[in-house]
PDB file of C-alpha atoms and ligand atoms in Angstrom:
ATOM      1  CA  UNK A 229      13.682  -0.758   3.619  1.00 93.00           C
ATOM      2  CA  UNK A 230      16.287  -0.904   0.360  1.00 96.00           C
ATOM      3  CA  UNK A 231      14.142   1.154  -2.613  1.00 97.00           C
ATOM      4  CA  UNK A 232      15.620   1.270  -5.956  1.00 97.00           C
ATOM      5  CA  UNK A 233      19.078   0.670  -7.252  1.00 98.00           C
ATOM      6  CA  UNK A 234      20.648   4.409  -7.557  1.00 97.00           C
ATOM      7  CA  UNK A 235      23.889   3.251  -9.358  1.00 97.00           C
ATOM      8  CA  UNK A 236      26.296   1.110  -9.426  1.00 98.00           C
ATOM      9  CA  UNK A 237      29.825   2.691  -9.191  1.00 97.00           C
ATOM     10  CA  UNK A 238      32.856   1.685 -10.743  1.00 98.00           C
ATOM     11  CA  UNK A 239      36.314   3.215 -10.102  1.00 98.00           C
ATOM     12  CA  UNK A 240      38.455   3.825 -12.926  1.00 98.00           C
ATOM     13  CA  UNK A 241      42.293   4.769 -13.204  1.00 96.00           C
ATOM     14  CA  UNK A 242      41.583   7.663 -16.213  1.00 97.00           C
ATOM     15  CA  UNK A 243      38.122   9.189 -16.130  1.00 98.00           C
ATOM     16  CA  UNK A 244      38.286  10.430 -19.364  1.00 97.00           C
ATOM     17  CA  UNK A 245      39.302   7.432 -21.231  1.00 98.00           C
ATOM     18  CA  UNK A 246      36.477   5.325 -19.173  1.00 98.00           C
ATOM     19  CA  UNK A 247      33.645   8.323 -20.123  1.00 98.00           C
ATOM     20  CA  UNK A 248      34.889   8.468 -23.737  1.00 98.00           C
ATOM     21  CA  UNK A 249      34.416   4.335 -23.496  1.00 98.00           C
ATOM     22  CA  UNK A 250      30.696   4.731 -22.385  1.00 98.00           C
ATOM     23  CA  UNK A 251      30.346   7.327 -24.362  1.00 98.00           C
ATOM     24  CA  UNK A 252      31.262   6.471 -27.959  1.00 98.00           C
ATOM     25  CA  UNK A 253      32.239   2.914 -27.338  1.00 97.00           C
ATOM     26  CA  UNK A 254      29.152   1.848 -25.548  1.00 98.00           C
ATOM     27  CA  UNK A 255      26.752   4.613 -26.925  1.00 98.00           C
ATOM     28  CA  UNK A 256      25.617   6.000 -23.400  1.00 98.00           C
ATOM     29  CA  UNK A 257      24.968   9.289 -22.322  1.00 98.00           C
ATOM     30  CA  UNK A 258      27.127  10.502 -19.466  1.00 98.00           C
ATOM     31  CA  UNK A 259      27.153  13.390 -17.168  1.00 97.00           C
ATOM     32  CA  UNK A 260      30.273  15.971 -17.395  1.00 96.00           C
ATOM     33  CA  UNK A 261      33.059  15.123 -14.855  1.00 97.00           C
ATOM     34  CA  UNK A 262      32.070  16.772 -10.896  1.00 95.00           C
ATOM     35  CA  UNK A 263      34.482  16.955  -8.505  1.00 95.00           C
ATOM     36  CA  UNK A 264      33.602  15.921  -5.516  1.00 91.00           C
ATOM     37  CA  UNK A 265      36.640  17.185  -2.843  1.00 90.00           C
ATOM     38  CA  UNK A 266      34.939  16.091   0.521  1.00 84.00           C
ATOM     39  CA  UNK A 267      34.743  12.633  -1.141  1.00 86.00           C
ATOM     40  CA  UNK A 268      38.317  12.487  -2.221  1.00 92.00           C
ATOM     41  CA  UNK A 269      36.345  11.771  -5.958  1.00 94.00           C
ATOM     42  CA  UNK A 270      35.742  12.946  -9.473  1.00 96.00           C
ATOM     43  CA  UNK A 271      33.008  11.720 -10.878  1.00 96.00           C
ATOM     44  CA  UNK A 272      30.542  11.622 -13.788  1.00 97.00           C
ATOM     45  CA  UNK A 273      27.286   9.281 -14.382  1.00 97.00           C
ATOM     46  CA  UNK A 274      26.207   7.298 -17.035  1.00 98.00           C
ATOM     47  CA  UNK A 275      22.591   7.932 -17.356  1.00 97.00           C
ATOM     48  CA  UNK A 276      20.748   4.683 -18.526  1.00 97.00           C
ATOM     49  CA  UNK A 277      17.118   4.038 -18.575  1.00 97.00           C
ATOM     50  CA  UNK A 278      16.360   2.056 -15.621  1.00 96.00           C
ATOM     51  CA  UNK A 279      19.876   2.942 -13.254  1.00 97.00           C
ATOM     52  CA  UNK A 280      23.216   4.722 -13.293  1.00 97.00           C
ATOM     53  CA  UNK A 281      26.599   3.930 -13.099  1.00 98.00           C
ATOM     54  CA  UNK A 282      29.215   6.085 -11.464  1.00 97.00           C
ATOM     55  CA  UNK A 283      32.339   6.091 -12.935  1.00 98.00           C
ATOM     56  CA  UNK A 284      35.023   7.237 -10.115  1.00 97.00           C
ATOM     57  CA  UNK A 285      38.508   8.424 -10.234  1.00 96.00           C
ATOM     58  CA  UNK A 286      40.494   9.572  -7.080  1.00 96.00           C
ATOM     59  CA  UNK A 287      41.286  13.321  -6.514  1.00 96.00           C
ATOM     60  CA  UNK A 288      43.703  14.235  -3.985  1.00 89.00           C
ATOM     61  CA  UNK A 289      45.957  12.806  -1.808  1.00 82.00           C
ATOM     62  CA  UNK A 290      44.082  11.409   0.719  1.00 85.00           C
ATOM     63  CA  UNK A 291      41.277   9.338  -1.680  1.00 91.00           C
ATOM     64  CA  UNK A 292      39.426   6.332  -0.227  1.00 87.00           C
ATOM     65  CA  UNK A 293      39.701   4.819  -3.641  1.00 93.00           C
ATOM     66  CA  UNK A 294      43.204   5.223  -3.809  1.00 94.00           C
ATOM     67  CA  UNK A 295      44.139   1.953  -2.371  1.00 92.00           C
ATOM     68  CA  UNK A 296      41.466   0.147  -4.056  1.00 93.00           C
ATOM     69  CA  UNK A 297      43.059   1.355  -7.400  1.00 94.00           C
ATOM     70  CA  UNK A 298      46.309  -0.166  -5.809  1.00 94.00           C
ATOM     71  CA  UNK A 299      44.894  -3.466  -5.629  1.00 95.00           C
ATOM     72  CA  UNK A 300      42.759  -3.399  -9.285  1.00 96.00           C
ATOM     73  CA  UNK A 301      45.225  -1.359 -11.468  1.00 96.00           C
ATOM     74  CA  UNK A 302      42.379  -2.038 -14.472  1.00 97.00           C
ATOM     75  CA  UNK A 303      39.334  -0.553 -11.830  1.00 97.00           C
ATOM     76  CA  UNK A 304      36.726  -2.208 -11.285  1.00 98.00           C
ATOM     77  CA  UNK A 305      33.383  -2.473  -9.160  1.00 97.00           C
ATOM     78  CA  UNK A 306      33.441  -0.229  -6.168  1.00 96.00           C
ATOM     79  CA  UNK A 307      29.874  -0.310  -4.654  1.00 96.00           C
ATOM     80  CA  UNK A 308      26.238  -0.463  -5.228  1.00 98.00           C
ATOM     81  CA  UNK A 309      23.446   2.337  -4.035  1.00 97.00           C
ATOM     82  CA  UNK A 310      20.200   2.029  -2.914  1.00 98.00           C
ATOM     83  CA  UNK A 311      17.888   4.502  -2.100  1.00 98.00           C
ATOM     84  CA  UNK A 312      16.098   4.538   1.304  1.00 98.00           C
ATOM     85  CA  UNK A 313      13.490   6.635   1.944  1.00 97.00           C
ATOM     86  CA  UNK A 314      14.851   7.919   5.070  1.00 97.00           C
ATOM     87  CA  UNK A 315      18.557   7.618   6.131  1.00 97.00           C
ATOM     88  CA  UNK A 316      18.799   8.164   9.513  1.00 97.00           C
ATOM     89  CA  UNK A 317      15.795   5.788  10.456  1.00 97.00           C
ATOM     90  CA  UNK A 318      17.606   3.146   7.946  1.00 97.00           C
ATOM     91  CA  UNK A 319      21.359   4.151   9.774  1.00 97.00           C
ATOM     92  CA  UNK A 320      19.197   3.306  13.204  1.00 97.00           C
ATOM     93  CA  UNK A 321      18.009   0.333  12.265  1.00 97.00           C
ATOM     94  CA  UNK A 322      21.488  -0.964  10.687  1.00 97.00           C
ATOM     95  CA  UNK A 323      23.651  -0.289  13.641  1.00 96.00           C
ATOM     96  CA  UNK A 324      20.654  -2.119  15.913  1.00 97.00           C
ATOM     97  CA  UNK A 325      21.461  -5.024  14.341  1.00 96.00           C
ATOM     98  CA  UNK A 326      25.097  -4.783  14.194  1.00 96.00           C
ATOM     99  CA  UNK A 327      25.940  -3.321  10.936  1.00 96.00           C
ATOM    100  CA  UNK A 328      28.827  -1.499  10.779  1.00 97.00           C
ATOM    101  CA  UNK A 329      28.435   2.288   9.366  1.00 97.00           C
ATOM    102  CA  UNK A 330      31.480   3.774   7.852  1.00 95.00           C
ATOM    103  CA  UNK A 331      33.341   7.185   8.602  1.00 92.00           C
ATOM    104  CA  UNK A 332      31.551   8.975  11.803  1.00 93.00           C
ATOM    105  CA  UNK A 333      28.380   7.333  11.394  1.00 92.00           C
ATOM    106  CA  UNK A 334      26.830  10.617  10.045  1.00 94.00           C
ATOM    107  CA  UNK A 335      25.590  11.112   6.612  1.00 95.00           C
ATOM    108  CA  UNK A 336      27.360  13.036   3.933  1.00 92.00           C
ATOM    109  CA  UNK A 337      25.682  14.954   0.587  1.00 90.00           C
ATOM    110  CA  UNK A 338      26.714  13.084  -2.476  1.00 85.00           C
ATOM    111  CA  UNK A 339      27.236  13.485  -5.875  1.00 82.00           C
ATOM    112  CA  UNK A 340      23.499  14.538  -6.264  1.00 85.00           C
ATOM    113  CA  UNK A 341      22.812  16.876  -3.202  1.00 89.00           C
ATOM    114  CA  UNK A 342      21.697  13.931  -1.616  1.00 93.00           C
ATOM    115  CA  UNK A 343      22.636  12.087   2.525  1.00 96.00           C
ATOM    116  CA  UNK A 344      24.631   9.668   1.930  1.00 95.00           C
ATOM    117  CA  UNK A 345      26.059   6.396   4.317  1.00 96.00           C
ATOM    118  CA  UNK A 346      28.736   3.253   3.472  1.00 96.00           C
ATOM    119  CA  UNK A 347      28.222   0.566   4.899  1.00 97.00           C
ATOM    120  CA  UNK A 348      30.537  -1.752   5.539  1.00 97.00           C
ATOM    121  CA  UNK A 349      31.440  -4.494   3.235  1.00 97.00           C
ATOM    122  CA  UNK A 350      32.189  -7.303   5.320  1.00 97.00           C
ATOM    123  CA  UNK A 351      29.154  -7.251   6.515  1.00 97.00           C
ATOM    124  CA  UNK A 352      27.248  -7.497   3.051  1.00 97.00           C
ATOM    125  CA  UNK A 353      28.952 -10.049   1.302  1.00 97.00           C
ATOM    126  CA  UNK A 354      31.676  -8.457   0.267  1.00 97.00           C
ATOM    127  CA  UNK A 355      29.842  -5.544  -1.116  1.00 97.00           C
ATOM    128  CA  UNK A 356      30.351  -2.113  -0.355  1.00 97.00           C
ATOM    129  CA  UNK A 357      26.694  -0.430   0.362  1.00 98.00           C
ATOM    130  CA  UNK A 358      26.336   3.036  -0.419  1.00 96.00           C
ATOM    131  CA  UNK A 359      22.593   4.038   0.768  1.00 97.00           C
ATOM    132  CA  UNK A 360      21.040   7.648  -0.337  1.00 97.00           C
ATOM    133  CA  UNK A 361      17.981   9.220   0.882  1.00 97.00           C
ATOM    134  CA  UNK A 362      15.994   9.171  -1.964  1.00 92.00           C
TER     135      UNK A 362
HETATM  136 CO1   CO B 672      28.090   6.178  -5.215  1.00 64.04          CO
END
């Protein structure tokens, strides 16, 4: 069902240090910052060959990745996306077998105009899923 590995996100405390970091430390090319409001998010990508990575930092008050900022001060690894090639179909078929879909259960467009789900991490190893319709 899982298709390729969209990104893998990372939340940060300072977006601008972390892009500068990729940027010149690491010699990537990355995106300019995008707010992303109904995600309580600001985000840019790092664009590399084969994947992304998502660098996050919270915007507003109500952020989901406030709290996880509480708990990693540093940031660190948020969650992993995979592209399905249809969402609602893969949603379906996750809740059939007991996965637990966070927020309503509906999907939401992401940072690339994109449906988007989470999926509950407790029930992936400890991982949070992100899935996007590819
Ligand atoms: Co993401």
């Amino acid at each position: 069902m899982i298709g390729r590995l969209n990104h893998v996100a990372i939340v940060v405390p300072e977006l601008a240090k972390a892009a500068a970091l990729y940027r010149d430390g690491l010699g990537a090319r990355v995106s300019a910052p995008m707010a992303l409001p109904a995600h309580g998010v600001t985000v840019v990508f790092v664009e590399l060959s084969n994947t992304k990575i998502e660098l996050l930092e919270p915007l507003g008050a109500q952020s989901p990745v406030a709290t996880f900022l509480e708990r990693n001060p540093a940031g660190g690894m948020h969650h992993v996306c995979y592209e399905v090639p249809d969402i609602l179909a893969a949603r379906d078929r996750l809740k059939a077998a007991g996965a637990r879909v966070l927020g309503d259960g509906e999907p939401k467009i992401g940072a690339h105009d994109k449906p988007v789900l989470f999926l509950h991490p407790k029930d992936f190893c400890g991982t949070l899923i992100e899935l996007e319709q590819a």
